[in-house]
Coordinates of C-alpha atoms in Angstrom, one line a residue:
M1 CA -18.4 -14.0 30.6
A2 CA -16.3 -14.3 27.5
E3 CA -19.4 -14.1 25.2
E4 CA -20.4 -10.9 27.0
N5 CA -17.0 -9.4 26.4
N6 CA -17.0 -10.5 22.7
G7 CA -20.4 -8.9 22.3
G8 CA -19.1 -5.6 23.6
I9 CA -16.1 -5.7 21.3
I10 CA -18.3 -6.6 18.3
S11 CA -20.8 -3.8 19.1
S12 CA -18.0 -1.3 19.5
L13 CA -16.5 -2.3 16.1
N14 CA -19.9 -2.1 14.5
R15 CA -20.3 1.4 15.9
L16 CA -16.9 2.4 14.7
W17 CA -17.5 1.2 11.1
N18 CA -21.2 1.9 10.7
G19 CA -21.7 5.0 12.8
N20 CA -20.7 6.9 15.9
G21 CA -23.4 5.5 18.2
N22 CA -25.7 8.5 18.0
G23 CA -27.5 7.3 14.8
Q24 CA -25.3 9.5 12.7
Q25 CA -23.0 8.1 10.0
S26 CA -19.3 8.9 10.7
T27 CA -17.0 9.6 7.8
S28 CA -13.7 7.8 7.4
M29 CA -11.9 11.1 7.8
E30 CA -13.2 11.5 11.3
I31 CA -11.9 8.1 12.3
F32 CA -8.4 8.6 10.9
S33 CA -7.9 12.2 11.8
L34 CA -5.6 13.4 14.5
T35 CA -6.1 16.3 16.8
K36 CA -3.7 19.2 16.7
K37 CA -2.0 18.1 19.9
Q38 CA -1.5 14.5 18.5
R39 CA 0.0 15.8 15.3
I40 CA 2.5 18.1 17.1
A41 CA 3.4 15.3 19.5
G42 CA 3.8 12.9 16.6
F43 CA 6.0 15.4 14.7
F44 CA 8.3 16.0 17.7
L45 CA 8.5 12.3 18.6
S46 CA 9.4 11.4 15.1
L47 CA 11.9 14.3 14.8
F48 CA 13.4 13.3 18.1
L49 CA 13.8 9.7 17.0
G50 CA 15.4 10.8 13.8
A51 CA 17.9 13.0 15.6
F52 CA 18.6 10.2 18.1
C53 CA 19.3 7.8 15.2
F54 CA 21.6 10.4 13.5
I55 CA 23.5 11.0 16.7
L56 CA 24.1 7.3 17.2
A57 CA 25.1 6.9 13.6
F58 CA 27.6 9.8 13.9
I59 CA 29.0 8.3 17.2
L60 CA 29.6 5.1 15.2
A61 CA 31.2 7.0 12.3
P62 CA 34.8 6.6 13.4
F63 CA 34.2 2.8 13.5
I64 CA 32.5 2.7 10.1
V65 CA 34.9 0.1 8.8
L66 CA 34.1 -2.3 11.6
K67 CA 30.4 -1.5 12.1
A68 CA 29.3 -0.3 8.7
K69 CA 25.9 -2.1 8.8
K70 CA 24.9 -0.4 12.1
F71 CA 25.9 3.0 10.7
V72 CA 23.8 2.5 7.6
I73 CA 20.8 1.2 9.5
L74 CA 20.9 4.1 12.0
F75 CA 21.4 6.7 9.3
T76 CA 18.6 5.3 7.2
F77 CA 16.1 5.2 10.1
G78 CA 17.2 8.8 11.0
S79 CA 16.4 9.9 7.5
L80 CA 13.1 8.1 7.4
F81 CA 12.0 9.4 10.8
S82 CA 13.0 13.0 9.9
L83 CA 11.3 12.8 6.5
G84 CA 8.2 11.2 8.0
S85 CA 7.9 13.7 10.8
F86 CA 6.5 16.3 8.5
S87 CA 3.7 14.0 7.5
F88 CA 2.3 14.5 11.0
L89 CA 2.1 18.3 10.5
W90 CA 0.9 18.4 6.9
G91 CA -0.9 15.1 6.7
P92 CA 0.6 12.2 4.8
W93 CA -1.2 12.8 1.5
S94 CA -0.3 16.5 1.4
H95 CA 3.3 15.7 2.3
I96 CA 3.6 13.1 -0.5
K97 CA 2.1 15.5 -3.0
H98 CA 4.5 18.2 -1.9
L99 CA 7.5 15.9 -2.2
F100 CA 6.6 14.7 -5.7
S101 CA 5.6 18.1 -7.0
L102 CA 7.4 19.0 -10.2
E103 CA 9.9 21.4 -8.7
R104 CA 10.9 19.0 -5.9
L105 CA 10.8 15.7 -7.9
P106 CA 14.5 15.5 -8.8
F107 CA 15.5 16.1 -5.2
T108 CA 13.0 13.6 -3.9
I109 CA 14.0 10.9 -6.3
T110 CA 17.7 11.5 -5.5
Y111 CA 17.1 11.4 -1.7
I112 CA 14.8 8.4 -1.7
G113 CA 17.1 6.6 -4.2
S114 CA 20.1 7.2 -1.9
I115 CA 18.2 5.8 1.1
V116 CA 17.1 2.7 -0.9
L117 CA 20.5 2.1 -2.4
T118 CA 22.3 2.1 1.0

């Protein structure tokens, strides 16, 4: 029973890496691409998580002296979720190229530097 299950898993992995099961070779872009619905859902989910982290951080803002570490962690995750949400819409490589383009480079370095230094 376990060997049959393992054989099914192995054959599925072989089809995934070697082809799509129809005798045609699948490209790596087909395997890692998201549908339009998945990209929009990922964008809104990530944006919602970023907003949620920001809201919790601002709720803790009056207690920043007592709970500074929680504020910093929540604010950092809010920034990362918000920044990463646009990778779902544009694609991660396009988003990275856009962030590190010549006209945006000083702002990107400042923003990422402030996240890292907190």
